[in-house]
Amino acid sequence: MQADKSESLQIEILDAKEKITRLQADVVSLTQKYEAFNTLLEKAKCEKEEAQSNQELFEQIVRNSHELRVLSSNCISQEIAMHSKSQALAGETNDLLNHLTYSANKINRLAILVTRKKHSNPLISSELVSMLSESSTDANNAMALSITACKSVFTAEPACSVSKSTLGLINQQSNSLSQQLVSSQADNNDFDGLSKLIDKALNSTTSIYEKQAKSTQEVEIKLSDKKTDLEKAELELESLQGEWEAIKAAEGI
């Protein structure tokens, strides 16, 4: 009876050792698989974070492009208003110059006439002659200042035109940039705009990361289960070996 039990224990011990060997092999295999999957998960995480960063950068570029487009449009509107005011000022300055020229000519003629009359008519006041001479000088000075003002206004006109042209080019290029960033290319259905490409990249990397995270978690659970099974098998082997040692000791007695 004792011999049968001893033989049965030996078989159980051999089976337990074989089971432990299989479990150890499974643990090693799953450990390697988990490490490989974890490496892939870290890579997927980096690619996902890079795609998120690219999307944030792209959105910032789109906002900047929009702001540039709005700013250039506002500047063009202001430039048009300034151009209109400049033209109005030029017209007003020109009218003023014409009036000043007319008035200065009248005052100069009157001053010359009174000066001539003074020589033949001593009754004409010297004060009047002096006053007309000063008025003539003032009129000529005012006319010179008006001419300078006219030159400044007319000089500013080409600069306004150049500024308007430059702003128009900026506005046109910012509009084109915005369309390229957010629109798909209408002439070729094989290509998408940068906006769609960025979204596709983020969706793809996010999907890969989630799938890899799920696969890694599944391997981790299996590895944990195998380790638990291995610990149980080792405890079972220790128990069987304890019984075997006890039987051997009893037989020796």
GROMACS .gro file of C-alpha atoms in nm:
model
  253
    1MET     CA    1   0.000   0.000   0.000
    2GLN     CA    2   0.284   0.235   0.098
    3ALA     CA    3   0.466   0.138  -0.223
    4ASP     CA    4   0.166   0.228  -0.436
    5LYS     CA    5   0.140   0.566  -0.269
    6SER     CA    6   0.512   0.622  -0.312
    7GLU     CA    7   0.491   0.536  -0.681
    8SER     CA    8   0.186   0.760  -0.724
    9LEU     CA    9   0.370   1.049  -0.558
   10GLN     CA   10   0.669   1.004  -0.785
   11ILE     CA   11   0.441   1.028  -1.090
   12GLU     CA   12   0.272   1.340  -0.948
   13ILE     CA   13   0.612   1.495  -0.878
   14LEU     CA   14   0.725   1.428  -1.236
   15ASP     CA   15   0.401   1.574  -1.370
   16ALA     CA   16   0.441   1.879  -1.144
   17LYS     CA   17   0.797   1.933  -1.266
   18GLU     CA   18   0.685   1.906  -1.628
   19LYS     CA   19   0.405   2.152  -1.557
   20ILE     CA   20   0.651   2.393  -1.397
   21THR     CA   21   0.884   2.359  -1.695
   22ARG     CA   22   0.597   2.440  -1.934
   23LEU     CA   23   0.485   2.734  -1.719
   24GLN     CA   24   0.840   2.868  -1.695
   25ALA     CA   25   0.868   2.851  -2.074
   26ASP     CA   26   0.534   3.030  -2.105
   27VAL     CA   27   0.645   3.299  -1.859
   28VAL     CA   28   0.971   3.355  -2.048
   29SER     CA   29   0.787   3.370  -2.380
   30LEU     CA   30   0.519   3.606  -2.251
   31THR     CA   31   0.780   3.823  -2.078
   32GLN     CA   32   0.966   3.866  -2.407
   33LYS     CA   33   0.638   3.933  -2.585
   34TYR     CA   34   0.533   4.187  -2.323
   35GLU     CA   35   0.865   4.369  -2.348
   36ALA     CA   36   0.838   4.377  -2.729
   37PHE     CA   37   0.476   4.498  -2.712
   38ASN     CA   38   0.567   4.759  -2.452
   39THR     CA   39   0.840   4.890  -2.683
   40LEU     CA   40   0.586   4.913  -2.965
   41LEU     CA   41   0.345   5.088  -2.728
   42GLU     CA   42   0.605   5.351  -2.637
   43LYS     CA   43   0.675   5.406  -3.005
   44ALA     CA   44   0.302   5.438  -3.081
   45LYS     CA   45   0.266   5.682  -2.791
   46CYS     CA   46   0.550   5.900  -2.924
   47GLU     CA   47   0.400   5.900  -3.274
   48LYS     CA   48   0.058   5.991  -3.134
   49GLU     CA   49   0.204   6.277  -2.927
   50GLU     CA   50   0.396   6.400  -3.231
   51ALA     CA   51   0.075   6.396  -3.438
   52GLN     CA   52  -0.105   6.589  -3.162
   53SER     CA   53   0.180   6.841  -3.155
   54ASN     CA   54   0.164   6.875  -3.533
   55GLN     CA   55  -0.211   6.938  -3.517
   56GLU     CA   56  -0.168   7.205  -3.249
   57LEU     CA   57   0.107   7.369  -3.454
   58PHE     CA   58  -0.109   7.351  -3.766
   59GLU     CA   59  -0.404   7.509  -3.586
   60GLN     CA   60  -0.174   7.789  -3.468
   61ILE     CA   61  -0.056   7.846  -3.826
   62VAL     CA   62  -0.419   7.858  -3.945
   63ARG     CA   63  -0.503   8.115  -3.675
   64ASN     CA   64  -0.199   8.324  -3.767
   65SER     CA   65  -0.292   8.304  -4.135
   66HIS     CA   66  -0.647   8.416  -4.058
   67GLU     CA   67  -0.520   8.704  -3.845
   68LEU     CA   68  -0.283   8.811  -4.123
   69ARG     CA   69  -0.568   8.799  -4.376
   70VAL     CA   70  -0.796   9.008  -4.153
   71LEU     CA   71  -0.516   9.251  -4.068
   72SER     CA   72  -0.419   9.301  -4.432
   73SER     CA   73  -0.786   9.353  -4.526
   74ASN     CA   74  -0.825   9.614  -4.252
   75CYS     CA   75  -0.502   9.783  -4.360
   76ILE     CA   76  -0.625   9.794  -4.719
   77SER     CA   77  -0.951   9.955  -4.604
   78GLN     CA   78  -0.759  10.209  -4.400
   79GLU     CA   79  -0.521  10.269  -4.688
   80ILE     CA   80  -0.814  10.331  -4.924
   81ALA     CA   81  -0.962  10.577  -4.674
   82MET     CA   82  -0.624  10.749  -4.637
   83HIS     CA   83  -0.587  10.764  -5.014
   84SER     CA   84  -0.930  10.925  -5.048
   85LYS     CA   85  -0.844  11.176  -4.774
   86SER     CA   86  -0.509  11.242  -4.937
   87GLN     CA   87  -0.676  11.312  -5.271
   88ALA     CA   88  -0.929  11.541  -5.102
   89LEU     CA   89  -0.647  11.720  -4.918
   90ALA     CA   90  -0.455  11.759  -5.243
   91GLY     CA   91  -0.759  11.914  -5.406
   92GLU     CA   92  -0.821  12.149  -5.113
   93THR     CA   93  -0.453  12.245  -5.099
   94ASN     CA   94  -0.452  12.312  -5.472
   95ASP     CA   95  -0.764  12.532  -5.440
   96LEU     CA   96  -0.603  12.717  -5.151
   97LEU     CA   97  -0.287  12.769  -5.355
   98ASN     CA   98  -0.488  12.908  -5.644
   99HIS     CA   99  -0.666  13.151  -5.412
  100LEU     CA  100  -0.341  13.252  -5.246
  101THR     CA  101  -0.175  13.303  -5.583
  102TYR     CA  102  -0.463  13.521  -5.696
  103SER     CA  103  -0.463  13.720  -5.371
  104ALA     CA  104  -0.083  13.757  -5.367
  105ASN     CA  105  -0.084  13.886  -5.723
  106LYS     CA  106  -0.354  14.140  -5.634
  107ILE     CA  107  -0.164  14.256  -5.322
  108ASN     CA  108   0.168  14.276  -5.511
  109ARG     CA  109   0.009  14.484  -5.789
  110LEU     CA  110  -0.159  14.709  -5.536
  111ALA     CA  111   0.169  14.754  -5.345
  112ILE     CA  112   0.356  14.841  -5.665
  113LEU     CA  113   0.080  15.081  -5.771
  114VAL     CA  114   0.070  15.260  -5.435
  115THR     CA  115   0.449  15.287  -5.425
  116ARG     CA  116   0.448  15.449  -5.770
  117LYS     CA  117   0.166  15.684  -5.670
  118LYS     CA  118   0.359  15.780  -5.356
  119HIS     CA  119   0.632  15.938  -5.569
  120SER     CA  120   0.380  16.158  -5.747
  121ASN     CA  121   0.143  16.212  -5.455
  122PRO     CA  122   0.314  16.282  -5.121
  123LEU     CA  123  -0.023  16.279  -4.949
  124ILE     CA  124  -0.032  15.901  -4.970
  125SER     CA  125   0.056  15.766  -4.626
  126SER     CA  126   0.398  15.607  -4.586
  127GLU     CA  127   0.235  15.379  -4.333
  128LEU     CA  128   0.000  15.252  -4.604
  129VAL     CA  129   0.294  15.182  -4.834
  130SER     CA  130   0.476  14.998  -4.557
  131MET     CA  131   0.165  14.795  -4.466
  132LEU     CA  132   0.108  14.694  -4.830
  133SER     CA  133   0.474  14.594  -4.862
  134GLU     CA  134   0.447  14.370  -4.554
  135SER     CA  135   0.119  14.225  -4.681
  136SER     CA  136   0.285  14.147  -5.013
  137THR     CA  137   0.572  13.969  -4.834
  138ASP     CA  138   0.333  13.772  -4.614
  139ALA     CA  139   0.126  13.670  -4.914
  140ASN     CA  140   0.435  13.550  -5.100
  141ASN     CA  141   0.549  13.352  -4.792
  142ALA     CA  142   0.206  13.192  -4.755
  143MET     CA  143   0.208  13.099  -5.121
  144ALA     CA  144   0.556  12.941  -5.084
  145LEU     CA  145   0.438  12.736  -4.785
  146SER     CA  146   0.132  12.622  -4.979
  147ILE     CA  147   0.352  12.513  -5.269
  148THR     CA  148   0.565  12.311  -5.025
  149ALA     CA  149   0.250  12.153  -4.880
  150CYS     CA  150   0.127  12.064  -5.228
  151LYS     CA  151   0.459  11.898  -5.306
  152SER     CA  152   0.433  11.692  -4.985
  153VAL     CA  153   0.080  11.581  -5.069
  154PHE     CA  154   0.163  11.488  -5.427
  155THR     CA  155   0.483  11.311  -5.314
  156ALA     CA  156   0.279  11.103  -5.069
  157GLU     CA  157   0.041  10.986  -5.344
  158PRO     CA  158   0.288  10.740  -5.511
  159ALA     CA  159   0.387  10.607  -5.166
  160CYS     CA  160   0.020  10.541  -5.089
  161SER     CA  161  -0.017  10.357  -5.418
  162VAL     CA  162   0.289  10.142  -5.346
  163SER     CA  163   0.165  10.068  -4.992
  164LYS     CA  164  -0.179   9.973  -5.125
  165SER     CA  165  -0.021   9.745  -5.386
  166THR     CA  166   0.198   9.576  -5.123
  167LEU     CA  167  -0.095   9.525  -4.886
  168GLY     CA  168  -0.300   9.382  -5.171
  169LEU     CA  169  -0.026   9.130  -5.246
  170ILE     CA  170  -0.003   9.032  -4.876
  171ASN     CA  171  -0.380   8.989  -4.859
  172GLN     CA  172  -0.383   8.778  -5.175
  173GLN     CA  173  -0.102   8.553  -5.052
  174SER     CA  174  -0.257   8.512  -4.704
  175ASN     CA  175  -0.589   8.411  -4.864
  176SER     CA  176  -0.409   8.160  -5.085
  177LEU     CA  177  -0.221   8.022  -4.783
  178SER     CA  178  -0.545   7.978  -4.587
  179GLN     CA  179  -0.707   7.791  -4.874
  180GLN     CA  180  -0.407   7.560  -4.909
  181LEU     CA  181  -0.408   7.489  -4.537
  182VAL     CA  182  -0.774   7.406  -4.484
  183SER     CA  183  -0.909   7.307  -4.829
  184SER     CA  184  -0.866   6.993  -5.034
  185GLN     CA  185  -0.718   7.036  -5.379
  186ALA     CA  186  -1.014   7.059  -5.612
  187ASP     CA  187  -0.819   6.965  -5.925
  188ASN     CA  188  -0.691   6.634  -5.789
  189ASN     CA  189  -0.904   6.402  -5.576
  190ASP     CA  190  -0.599   6.187  -5.493
  191PHE     CA  191  -0.470   6.452  -5.258
  192ASP     CA  192  -0.623   6.618  -4.956
  193GLY     CA  193  -0.551   6.954  -4.802
  194LEU     CA  194  -0.307   6.978  -4.515
  195SER     CA  195  -0.595   7.000  -4.269
  196LYS     CA  196  -0.729   6.658  -4.368
  197LEU     CA  197  -0.381   6.507  -4.380
  198ILE     CA  198  -0.308   6.630  -4.027
  199ASP     CA  199  -0.641   6.491  -3.903
  200LYS     CA  200  -0.581   6.157  -4.075
  201ALA     CA  201  -0.235   6.129  -3.920
  202LEU     CA  202  -0.372   6.200  -3.572
  203ASN     CA  203  -0.663   5.957  -3.613
  204SER     CA  204  -0.430   5.687  -3.747
  205THR     CA  205  -0.168   5.722  -3.473
  206THR     CA  206  -0.439   5.737  -3.204
  207SER     CA  207  -0.601   5.418  -3.339
  208ILE     CA  208  -0.264   5.237  -3.354
  209TYR     CA  209  -0.180   5.348  -3.000
  210GLU     CA  210  -0.516   5.231  -2.861
  211LYS     CA  211  -0.489   4.892  -3.034
  212GLN     CA  212  -0.131   4.846  -2.916
  213ALA     CA  213  -0.227   4.947  -2.562
  214LYS     CA  214  -0.506   4.689  -2.564
  215SER     CA  215  -0.275   4.415  -2.700
  216THR     CA  216  -0.005   4.502  -2.445
  217GLN     CA  217  -0.259   4.491  -2.162
  218GLU     CA  218  -0.386   4.149  -2.278
  219VAL     CA  219  -0.029   4.009  -2.282
  220GLU     CA  220   0.035   4.163  -1.939
  221ILE     CA  221  -0.275   3.990  -1.800
  222LYS     CA  222  -0.172   3.655  -1.952
  223LEU     CA  223   0.180   3.695  -1.813
  224SER     CA  224   0.040   3.774  -1.469
  225ASP     CA  225  -0.188   3.466  -1.486
  226LYS     CA  226   0.101   3.240  -1.591
  227LYS     CA  227   0.319   3.371  -1.309
  228THR     CA  228   0.037   3.299  -1.066
  229ASP     CA  229  -0.001   2.947  -1.210
  230LEU     CA  230   0.376   2.895  -1.185
  231GLU     CA  231   0.379   2.999  -0.818
  232LYS     CA  232   0.093   2.759  -0.745
  233ALA     CA  233   0.268   2.478  -0.933
  234GLU     CA  234   0.591   2.539  -0.741
  235LEU     CA  235   0.401   2.532  -0.412
  236GLU     CA  236   0.228   2.211  -0.521
  237LEU     CA  237   0.564   2.057  -0.609
  238GLU     CA  238   0.705   2.155  -0.272
  239SER     CA  239   0.405   1.991  -0.103
  240LEU     CA  240   0.446   1.668  -0.307
  241GLN     CA  241   0.817   1.661  -0.240
  242GLY     CA  242   0.743   1.707   0.131
  243GLU     CA  243   0.510   1.408   0.125
  244TRP     CA  244   0.770   1.207  -0.065
  245GLU     CA  245   1.037   1.291   0.189
  246ALA     CA  246   0.797   1.192   0.467
  247ILE     CA  247   0.727   0.853   0.303
  248LYS     CA  248   1.098   0.791   0.253
  249ALA     CA  249   1.164   0.875   0.615
  250ALA     CA  250   0.884   0.640   0.725
  251GLU     CA  251   1.020   0.357   0.511
  252GLY     CA  252   1.363   0.411   0.661
  253ILE     CA  253   1.212   0.362   1.004
   0.00000   0.00000   0.00000
